[in-house]
């Protein structure tokens, strides 16, 4: 069996490095043009160059997303942009439009092309068509079942790679081909600015009673008729591997550093565990526990087992039981003092979990808190990106993430 690639989102340079450090084999990111996450911290060419070096120095790969549905004016300057991207060392571009593919094949023939999930490939003949056009990898529509994926693998050349989403947000439309957001508030999902208006709570209005709003009730909490649950396939690593998928993709370029680190860590450990002993493999609840701590909607298995996409009929908001409170920048083993960058409010005396790559989570207590900028002791780190020091008995490492349950009573708070 070929070990699949674990592909992680990189919303900015910091998240790219976190994804790689926590075990991703490759990352995907957006540049300054033509990607469907307009509000992500998209990369400048200088940041792309740094990201490429960080990945390649560690034997990993980096892909650039160019998956919008372009209009005529979007093609201005695209030839030079693609040639520049190739020179920076990008391993492949992710494209959903044949016009961009044609230009890429012309001006950068040695640059690998992956066909985006936006192309909505739902049958192997379409996949074979794109492969014959020089596309190296097919990123399947999210709506595929395991039986269908096995059909792709049986009919496609072994050199044609298959990528599929295994974790993250789902869409009520066919993988983003939707106009609801654009129609209602002028933010086009097909241009990277989706406002997720499908997840809003709606009411019914009768034509002759314009001021009477009737809720569409499922139960006493209401209903959210287009609010998909989040995909989570951590319990089904054997089925994913055996289906012939070459790359396991994690959704989430808009998600936090905490999300990227946690999801990559869980899937890395699960994949490695399976390949260490396929016959004796067993799922570990600790992997799901990691995923339950990050912000998420209720999880489900998507379309893989032939079910229609499940909807969340209870609420549209995320479950946010844990939050990241800091990232370790330095630890002095002699004094046991850690220097930390604040991410969310944390108090002196709080107990926090430490999230570290390739290491089980463990718990520490923060004592003797000191505000570096104000040069004085403090009982709370409550300013964005505040640098503070604390005493921690257990040795910490640079880039360790400190996370805390949101329902934990904060020491020092009222």
GROMACS .gro file of C-alpha atoms in nm:
model
  414
    1UNK     CA    1   0.000   0.000   0.000
    2UNK     CA    2   0.115   0.350  -0.082
    3UNK     CA    3   0.109   0.580   0.220
    4UNK     CA    4  -0.123   0.872   0.142
    5UNK     CA    5  -0.015   1.233   0.162
    6UNK     CA    6  -0.156   1.436   0.450
    7UNK     CA    7  -0.243   1.775   0.299
    8UNK     CA    8  -0.309   2.069   0.532
    9UNK     CA    9  -0.442   2.423   0.484
   10UNK     CA   10  -0.205   2.720   0.518
   11UNK     CA   11  -0.401   3.041   0.562
   12UNK     CA   12  -0.081   3.235   0.627
   13UNK     CA   13   0.291   3.177   0.675
   14UNK     CA   14   0.261   3.103   1.047
   15UNK     CA   15  -0.006   2.838   0.984
   16UNK     CA   16   0.207   2.688   0.707
   17UNK     CA   17   0.495   2.636   0.948
   18UNK     CA   18   0.262   2.494   1.214
   19UNK     CA   19   0.112   2.246   0.965
   20UNK     CA   20   0.456   2.126   0.859
   21UNK     CA   21   0.587   2.108   1.217
   22UNK     CA   22   0.287   1.899   1.326
   23UNK     CA   23   0.334   1.645   1.049
   24UNK     CA   24   0.169   1.753   0.722
   25UNK     CA   25   0.330   1.609   0.410
   26UNK     CA   26   0.214   1.907   0.205
   27UNK     CA   27   0.025   2.234   0.240
   28UNK     CA   28  -0.198   2.435   0.010
   29UNK     CA   29  -0.217   2.812   0.018
   30UNK     CA   30  -0.350   3.111  -0.175
   31UNK     CA   31  -0.149   3.378  -0.351
   32UNK     CA   32  -0.248   3.726  -0.457
   33UNK     CA   33  -0.466   3.612  -0.748
   34UNK     CA   34  -0.758   3.384  -0.825
   35UNK     CA   35  -0.815   3.181  -0.508
   36UNK     CA   36  -1.143   3.110  -0.331
   37UNK     CA   37  -1.045   3.234   0.014
   38UNK     CA   38  -1.031   3.609  -0.036
   39UNK     CA   39  -1.032   3.674   0.341
   40UNK     CA   40  -0.751   3.433   0.428
   41UNK     CA   41  -0.407   3.579   0.496
   42UNK     CA   42  -0.305   3.514   0.139
   43UNK     CA   43   0.065   3.503   0.054
   44UNK     CA   44   0.276   3.766  -0.113
   45UNK     CA   45   0.545   3.639  -0.350
   46UNK     CA   46   0.803   3.698  -0.077
   47UNK     CA   47   0.600   3.488   0.167
   48UNK     CA   48   0.553   3.218  -0.097
   49UNK     CA   49   0.930   3.203  -0.141
   50UNK     CA   50   0.981   3.166   0.234
   51UNK     CA   51   0.705   2.905   0.253
   52UNK     CA   52   0.856   2.706  -0.032
   53UNK     CA   53   1.194   2.703   0.140
   54UNK     CA   54   1.042   2.599   0.474
   55UNK     CA   55   0.859   2.308   0.309
   56UNK     CA   56   1.137   2.192   0.077
   57UNK     CA   57   1.404   2.209   0.348
   58UNK     CA   58   1.196   1.950   0.535
   59UNK     CA   59   1.112   1.734   0.235
   60UNK     CA   60   0.751   1.852   0.210
   61UNK     CA   61   0.548   1.998  -0.076
   62UNK     CA   62   0.353   2.320  -0.128
   63UNK     CA   63   0.062   2.384  -0.364
   64UNK     CA   64  -0.083   2.717  -0.478
   65UNK     CA   65  -0.460   2.752  -0.510
   66UNK     CA   66  -0.597   2.930  -0.821
   67UNK     CA   67  -0.951   2.792  -0.815
   68UNK     CA   68  -1.191   3.082  -0.879
   69UNK     CA   69  -1.427   3.089  -1.176
   70UNK     CA   70  -1.250   3.369  -1.365
   71UNK     CA   71  -1.415   3.631  -1.582
   72UNK     CA   72  -1.241   3.782  -1.885
   73UNK     CA   73  -1.081   4.060  -1.681
   74UNK     CA   74  -0.933   3.809  -1.434
   75UNK     CA   75  -0.690   3.687  -1.699
   76UNK     CA   76  -0.500   4.015  -1.716
   77UNK     CA   77  -0.139   3.946  -1.620
   78UNK     CA   78  -0.200   3.579  -1.541
   79UNK     CA   79   0.076   3.454  -1.775
   80UNK     CA   80   0.345   3.647  -1.588
   81UNK     CA   81   0.194   3.550  -1.253
   82UNK     CA   82   0.208   3.177  -1.332
   83UNK     CA   83   0.563   3.201  -1.467
   84UNK     CA   84   0.666   3.383  -1.151
   85UNK     CA   85   0.503   3.118  -0.932
   86UNK     CA   86   0.692   2.844  -1.114
   87UNK     CA   87   1.022   3.023  -1.055
   88UNK     CA   88   0.946   3.042  -0.682
   89UNK     CA   89   0.941   2.661  -0.667
   90UNK     CA   90   0.573   2.583  -0.611
   91UNK     CA   91   0.517   2.208  -0.655
   92UNK     CA   92   0.174   2.237  -0.819
   93UNK     CA   93  -0.116   2.475  -0.879
   94UNK     CA   94  -0.475   2.385  -0.794
   95UNK     CA   95  -0.705   2.503  -1.073
   96UNK     CA   96  -1.075   2.463  -1.151
   97UNK     CA   97  -1.103   2.646  -1.483
   98UNK     CA   98  -0.985   2.509  -1.821
   99UNK     CA   99  -0.879   2.857  -1.934
  100UNK     CA  100  -0.624   2.885  -1.654
  101UNK     CA  101  -0.509   2.529  -1.717
  102UNK     CA  102  -0.451   2.606  -2.085
  103UNK     CA  103  -0.239   2.910  -1.997
  104UNK     CA  104  -0.042   2.717  -1.736
  105UNK     CA  105   0.037   2.439  -1.982
  106UNK     CA  106   0.156   2.699  -2.232
  107UNK     CA  107   0.371   2.924  -2.014
  108UNK     CA  108   0.482   2.677  -1.745
  109UNK     CA  109   0.469   2.327  -1.901
  110UNK     CA  110   0.677   2.171  -1.623
  111UNK     CA  111   0.448   2.299  -1.344
  112UNK     CA  112   0.217   2.026  -1.213
  113UNK     CA  113  -0.156   2.099  -1.225
  114UNK     CA  114  -0.416   1.960  -0.983
  115UNK     CA  115  -0.781   1.994  -1.088
  116UNK     CA  116  -0.981   2.157  -0.807
  117UNK     CA  117  -1.286   2.018  -0.632
  118UNK     CA  118  -1.456   2.324  -0.788
  119UNK     CA  119  -1.453   2.133  -1.118
  120UNK     CA  120  -1.710   1.899  -0.956
  121UNK     CA  121  -1.561   1.576  -1.087
  122UNK     CA  122  -1.811   1.304  -1.000
  123UNK     CA  123  -1.722   1.034  -1.256
  124UNK     CA  124  -1.402   0.865  -1.368
  125UNK     CA  125  -1.449   0.958  -1.734
  126UNK     CA  126  -1.429   1.328  -1.648
  127UNK     CA  127  -1.121   1.253  -1.439
  128UNK     CA  128  -0.964   1.067  -1.733
  129UNK     CA  129  -1.040   1.364  -1.961
  130UNK     CA  130  -0.851   1.601  -1.732
  131UNK     CA  131  -0.565   1.357  -1.692
  132UNK     CA  132  -0.534   1.341  -2.071
  133UNK     CA  133  -0.507   1.723  -2.071
  134UNK     CA  134  -0.195   1.699  -1.856
  135UNK     CA  135  -0.355   1.725  -1.510
  136UNK     CA  136  -0.156   1.520  -1.259
  137UNK     CA  137  -0.406   1.503  -0.973
  138UNK     CA  138  -0.786   1.488  -0.950
  139UNK     CA  139  -0.939   1.651  -0.641
  140UNK     CA  140  -1.274   1.479  -0.615
  141UNK     CA  141  -1.603   1.649  -0.543
  142UNK     CA  142  -1.693   1.612  -0.177
  143UNK     CA  143  -2.007   1.422  -0.275
  144UNK     CA  144  -1.832   1.094  -0.366
  145UNK     CA  145  -1.892   0.760  -0.191
  146UNK     CA  146  -1.628   0.497  -0.121
  147UNK     CA  147  -1.776   0.273  -0.392
  148UNK     CA  148  -1.747   0.553  -0.646
  149UNK     CA  149  -1.392   0.636  -0.543
  150UNK     CA  150  -1.287   0.275  -0.590
  151UNK     CA  151  -1.433   0.300  -0.941
  152UNK     CA  152  -1.210   0.600  -1.011
  153UNK     CA  153  -0.905   0.405  -0.898
  154UNK     CA  154  -0.994   0.102  -1.109
  155UNK     CA  155  -1.033   0.299  -1.432
  156UNK     CA  156  -0.763   0.564  -1.402
  157UNK     CA  157  -0.393   0.514  -1.473
  158UNK     CA  158  -0.191   0.450  -1.158
  159UNK     CA  159   0.004   0.772  -1.228
  160UNK     CA  160  -0.317   0.976  -1.198
  161UNK     CA  161  -0.338   1.086  -0.835
  162UNK     CA  162  -0.665   1.116  -0.641
  163UNK     CA  163  -0.718   1.367  -0.362
  164UNK     CA  164  -1.022   1.387  -0.136
  165UNK     CA  165  -1.133   1.591   0.164
  166UNK     CA  166  -1.132   1.399   0.492
  167UNK     CA  167  -1.198   1.676   0.744
  168UNK     CA  168  -1.358   2.019   0.775
  169UNK     CA  169  -1.654   2.229   0.670
  170UNK     CA  170  -1.901   2.102   0.413
  171UNK     CA  171  -2.115   2.299   0.166
  172UNK     CA  172  -2.488   2.266   0.104
  173UNK     CA  173  -2.422   2.321  -0.269
  174UNK     CA  174  -2.196   2.118  -0.494
  175UNK     CA  175  -1.861   2.206  -0.336
  176UNK     CA  176  -1.911   2.580  -0.345
  177UNK     CA  177  -2.098   2.628  -0.673
  178UNK     CA  178  -2.356   2.851  -0.510
  179UNK     CA  179  -2.503   3.198  -0.566
  180UNK     CA  180  -2.704   3.245  -0.245
  181UNK     CA  181  -2.444   3.464  -0.073
  182UNK     CA  182  -2.395   3.673  -0.388
  183UNK     CA  183  -2.769   3.714  -0.440
  184UNK     CA  184  -2.852   3.816  -0.084
  185UNK     CA  185  -2.559   4.036   0.021
  186UNK     CA  186  -2.333   4.068  -0.282
  187UNK     CA  187  -2.052   3.842  -0.158
  188UNK     CA  188  -1.976   3.583  -0.423
  189UNK     CA  189  -1.881   3.232  -0.310
  190UNK     CA  190  -1.730   3.175  -0.651
  191UNK     CA  191  -1.494   3.469  -0.597
  192UNK     CA  192  -1.382   3.365  -0.250
  193UNK     CA  193  -1.607   3.589  -0.039
  194UNK     CA  194  -1.887   3.353   0.072
  195UNK     CA  195  -2.071   3.478   0.384
  196UNK     CA  196  -2.228   3.138   0.464
  197UNK     CA  197  -2.577   3.286   0.442
  198UNK     CA  198  -2.709   2.934   0.387
  199UNK     CA  199  -2.648   2.882   0.758
  200UNK     CA  200  -2.862   3.177   0.868
  201UNK     CA  201  -3.189   3.118   1.049
  202UNK     CA  202  -3.481   3.182   0.811
  203UNK     CA  203  -3.850   3.261   0.853
  204UNK     CA  204  -4.147   3.221   0.619
  205UNK     CA  205  -4.342   3.533   0.511
  206UNK     CA  206  -4.682   3.511   0.341
  207UNK     CA  207  -4.727   3.757   0.052
  208UNK     CA  208  -5.025   3.945   0.195
  209UNK     CA  209  -4.883   3.960   0.549
  210UNK     CA  210  -4.537   4.118   0.493
  211UNK     CA  211  -4.474   4.194   0.860
  212UNK     CA  212  -4.567   3.851   0.996
  213UNK     CA  213  -4.270   3.618   1.025
  214UNK     CA  214  -4.340   3.249   1.073
  215UNK     CA  215  -4.052   3.028   1.191
  216UNK     CA  216  -3.991   2.705   1.003
  217UNK     CA  217  -3.985   2.482   1.309
  218UNK     CA  218  -3.818   2.145   1.344
  219UNK     CA  219  -3.842   2.155   1.722
  220UNK     CA  220  -3.842   2.422   1.990
  221UNK     CA  221  -3.492   2.530   1.885
  222UNK     CA  222  -3.590   2.595   1.525
  223UNK     CA  223  -3.432   2.452   1.212
  224UNK     CA  224  -3.139   2.531   0.988
  225UNK     CA  225  -3.232   2.371   0.658
  226UNK     CA  226  -2.902   2.430   0.476
  227UNK     CA  227  -2.656   2.399   0.763
  228UNK     CA  228  -2.421   2.107   0.690
  229UNK     CA  229  -2.235   1.933   0.968
  230UNK     CA  230  -1.854   1.918   0.954
  231UNK     CA  231  -1.679   1.626   0.788
  232UNK     CA  232  -1.464   1.405   1.011
  233UNK     CA  233  -1.317   1.075   0.889
  234UNK     CA  234  -1.066   1.013   1.168
  235UNK     CA  235  -1.246   0.688   1.258
  236UNK     CA  236  -1.221   0.555   0.903
  237UNK     CA  237  -0.850   0.563   0.813
  238UNK     CA  238  -0.848   0.200   0.687
  239UNK     CA  239  -1.138   0.262   0.449
  240UNK     CA  240  -0.977   0.581   0.319
  241UNK     CA  241  -0.645   0.409   0.253
  242UNK     CA  242  -0.802   0.102   0.094
  243UNK     CA  243  -1.018   0.312  -0.139
  244UNK     CA  244  -0.704   0.424  -0.324
  245UNK     CA  245  -0.700   0.794  -0.228
  246UNK     CA  246  -0.349   0.937  -0.267
  247UNK     CA  247  -0.392   1.258  -0.067
  248UNK     CA  248  -0.604   1.317   0.246
  249UNK     CA  249  -0.707   1.681   0.243
  250UNK     CA  250  -0.799   1.892   0.546
  251UNK     CA  251  -1.026   2.192   0.486
  252UNK     CA  252  -0.964   2.519   0.669
  253UNK     CA  253  -0.749   2.802   0.531
  254UNK     CA  254  -0.966   3.041   0.734
  255UNK     CA  255  -0.927   2.838   1.054
  256UNK     CA  256  -0.697   2.912   1.348
  257UNK     CA  257  -0.345   2.796   1.430
  258UNK     CA  258  -0.500   2.579   1.704
  259UNK     CA  259  -0.724   2.411   1.446
  260UNK     CA  260  -0.439   2.344   1.203
  261UNK     CA  261  -0.210   2.200   1.470
  262UNK     CA  262  -0.478   1.981   1.628
  263UNK     CA  263  -0.626   1.835   1.310
  264UNK     CA  264  -0.288   1.766   1.151
  265UNK     CA  265  -0.165   1.605   1.473
  266UNK     CA  266  -0.466   1.374   1.502
  267UNK     CA  267  -0.462   1.255   1.141
  268UNK     CA  268  -0.082   1.222   1.135
  269UNK     CA  269  -0.090   0.992   1.434
  270UNK     CA  270  -0.382   0.790   1.299
  271UNK     CA  271  -0.227   0.741   0.954
  272UNK     CA  272   0.113   0.648   1.097
  273UNK     CA  273  -0.046   0.406   1.342
  274UNK     CA  274  -0.230   0.230   1.061
  275UNK     CA  275   0.081   0.186   0.847
  276UNK     CA  276   0.287   0.061   1.140
  277UNK     CA  277   0.051  -0.236   1.176
  278UNK     CA  278  -0.242  -0.249   0.928
  279UNK     CA  279  -0.365  -0.586   1.055
  280UNK     CA  280  -0.353  -0.486   1.420
  281UNK     CA  281  -0.470  -0.127   1.376
  282UNK     CA  282  -0.731   0.008   1.617
  283UNK     CA  283  -0.880   0.353   1.649
  284UNK     CA  284  -0.772   0.556   1.953
  285UNK     CA  285  -1.025   0.779   2.123
  286UNK     CA  286  -0.750   1.030   2.204
  287UNK     CA  287  -0.743   1.130   1.834
  288UNK     CA  288  -1.112   1.221   1.844
  289UNK     CA  289  -1.061   1.397   2.176
  290UNK     CA  290  -0.808   1.624   2.003
  291UNK     CA  291  -1.056   1.705   1.727
  292UNK     CA  292  -1.339   1.772   1.970
  293UNK     CA  293  -1.136   2.047   2.137
  294UNK     CA  294  -1.109   2.267   1.826
  295UNK     CA  295  -1.390   2.488   1.702
  296UNK     CA  296  -1.625   2.271   1.497
  297UNK     CA  297  -1.983   2.193   1.408
  298UNK     CA  298  -2.119   1.847   1.490
  299UNK     CA  299  -1.916   1.587   1.300
  300UNK     CA  300  -2.035   1.330   1.047
  301UNK     CA  301  -1.890   1.115   0.769
  302UNK     CA  302  -2.019   1.312   0.472
  303UNK     CA  303  -2.113   1.114   0.162
  304UNK     CA  304  -1.849   0.843   0.195
  305UNK     CA  305  -2.092   0.571   0.307
  306UNK     CA  306  -2.366   0.657   0.060
  307UNK     CA  307  -2.574   0.879   0.286
  308UNK     CA  308  -2.702   1.215   0.176
  309UNK     CA  309  -2.516   1.505   0.333
  310UNK     CA  310  -2.636   1.544   0.688
  311UNK     CA  311  -2.763   1.877   0.814
  312UNK     CA  312  -2.738   2.021   1.162
  313UNK     CA  313  -3.094   2.092   1.269
  314UNK     CA  314  -3.014   2.216   1.617
  315UNK     CA  315  -2.799   2.526   1.578
  316UNK     CA  316  -2.578   2.704   1.328
  317UNK     CA  317  -2.299   2.808   1.560
  318UNK     CA  318  -1.967   2.634   1.614
  319UNK     CA  319  -1.889   2.423   1.918
  320UNK     CA  320  -1.601   2.603   2.090
  321UNK     CA  321  -1.521   2.426   2.414
  322UNK     CA  322  -1.147   2.500   2.404
  323UNK     CA  323  -0.937   2.792   2.291
  324UNK     CA  324  -0.570   2.863   2.240
  325UNK     CA  325  -0.434   3.102   2.504
  326UNK     CA  326  -0.069   3.124   2.405
  327UNK     CA  327   0.225   3.000   2.197
  328UNK     CA  328   0.560   2.932   2.364
  329UNK     CA  329   0.850   3.128   2.218
  330UNK     CA  330   1.122   3.032   2.465
  331UNK     CA  331   1.179   2.815   2.771
  332UNK     CA  332   1.469   2.841   3.016
  333UNK     CA  333   1.526   2.498   3.169
  334UNK     CA  334   1.738   2.637   3.451
  335UNK     CA  335   1.483   2.891   3.578
  336UNK     CA  336   1.178   2.703   3.437
  337UNK     CA  337   1.054   3.031   3.293
  338UNK     CA  338   0.857   3.025   2.966
  339UNK     CA  339   0.812   3.325   2.737
  340UNK     CA  340   0.471   3.318   2.573
  341UNK     CA  341   0.277   3.514   2.310
  342UNK     CA  342  -0.083   3.563   2.423
  343UNK     CA  343  -0.365   3.445   2.195
  344UNK     CA  344  -0.663   3.462   2.433
  345UNK     CA  345  -0.708   3.575   2.792
  346UNK     CA  346  -0.538   3.358   3.051
  347UNK     CA  347  -0.485   3.409   3.426
  348UNK     CA  348  -0.199   3.337   3.659
  349UNK     CA  349  -0.259   3.000   3.821
  350UNK     CA  350  -0.461   2.862   3.528
  351UNK     CA  351  -0.407   2.502   3.430
  352UNK     CA  352  -0.367   2.454   3.056
  353UNK     CA  353  -0.309   2.169   2.813
  354UNK     CA  354   0.009   2.165   2.605
  355UNK     CA  355  -0.037   2.077   2.238
  356UNK     CA  356   0.292   1.956   2.086
  357UNK     CA  357   0.372   1.769   1.767
  358UNK     CA  358   0.442   1.395   1.805
  359UNK     CA  359   0.374   1.409   2.180
  360UNK     CA  360   0.063   1.325   2.386
  361UNK     CA  361  -0.105   1.632   2.532
  362UNK     CA  362  -0.012   1.708   2.892
  363UNK     CA  363  -0.124   1.954   3.158
  364UNK     CA  364   0.075   2.235   3.323
  365UNK     CA  365   0.000   2.523   3.560
  366UNK     CA  366   0.105   2.882   3.491
  367UNK     CA  367   0.250   3.062   3.793
  368UNK     CA  368   0.447   3.382   3.862
  369UNK     CA  369   0.305   3.566   3.560
  370UNK     CA  370   0.506   3.865   3.440
  371UNK     CA  371   0.415   4.132   3.182
  372UNK     CA  372   0.728   4.187   2.970
  373UNK     CA  373   0.619   4.512   2.802
  374UNK     CA  374   0.509   4.680   3.126
  375UNK     CA  375   0.797   4.525   3.319
  376UNK     CA  376   0.587   4.418   3.615
  377UNK     CA  377   0.406   4.125   3.770
  378UNK     CA  378   0.048   4.064   3.659
  379UNK     CA  379  -0.236   3.825   3.728
  380UNK     CA  380  -0.373   3.816   3.372
  381UNK     CA  381  -0.254   3.819   3.012
  382UNK     CA  382  -0.538   4.003   2.844
  383UNK     CA  383  -0.389   4.202   2.555
  384UNK     CA  384  -0.370   4.066   2.201
  385UNK     CA  385  -0.019   3.931   2.126
  386UNK     CA  386   0.099   4.034   2.472
  387UNK     CA  387   0.439   3.889   2.561
  388UNK     CA  388   0.439   3.743   2.911
  389UNK     CA  389   0.653   3.509   3.118
  390UNK     CA  390   0.538   3.235   3.354
  391UNK     CA  391   0.699   2.967   3.562
  392UNK     CA  392   0.619   2.615   3.439
  393UNK     CA  393   0.768   2.312   3.609
  394UNK     CA  394   0.736   2.079   3.308
  395UNK     CA  395   0.984   2.162   3.028
  396UNK     CA  396   0.823   2.337   2.732
  397UNK     CA  397   0.945   2.379   2.374
  398UNK     CA  398   0.932   2.659   2.123
  399UNK     CA  399   0.596   2.666   1.939
  400UNK     CA  400   0.415   2.455   2.200
  401UNK     CA  401   0.051   2.565   2.205
  402UNK     CA  402  -0.125   2.627   2.534
  403UNK     CA  403  -0.498   2.554   2.524
  404UNK     CA  404  -0.766   2.582   2.789
  405UNK     CA  405  -1.122   2.462   2.829
  406UNK     CA  406  -1.355   2.762   2.798
  407UNK     CA  407  -1.579   2.638   3.078
  408UNK     CA  408  -1.285   2.613   3.317
  409UNK     CA  409  -1.320   2.855   3.609
  410UNK     CA  410  -1.049   3.114   3.559
  411UNK     CA  411  -0.834   3.163   3.866
  412UNK     CA  412  -0.833   3.528   3.954
  413UNK     CA  413  -1.158   3.603   3.768
  414UNK     CA  414  -1.487   3.693   3.929
   0.00000   0.00000   0.00000
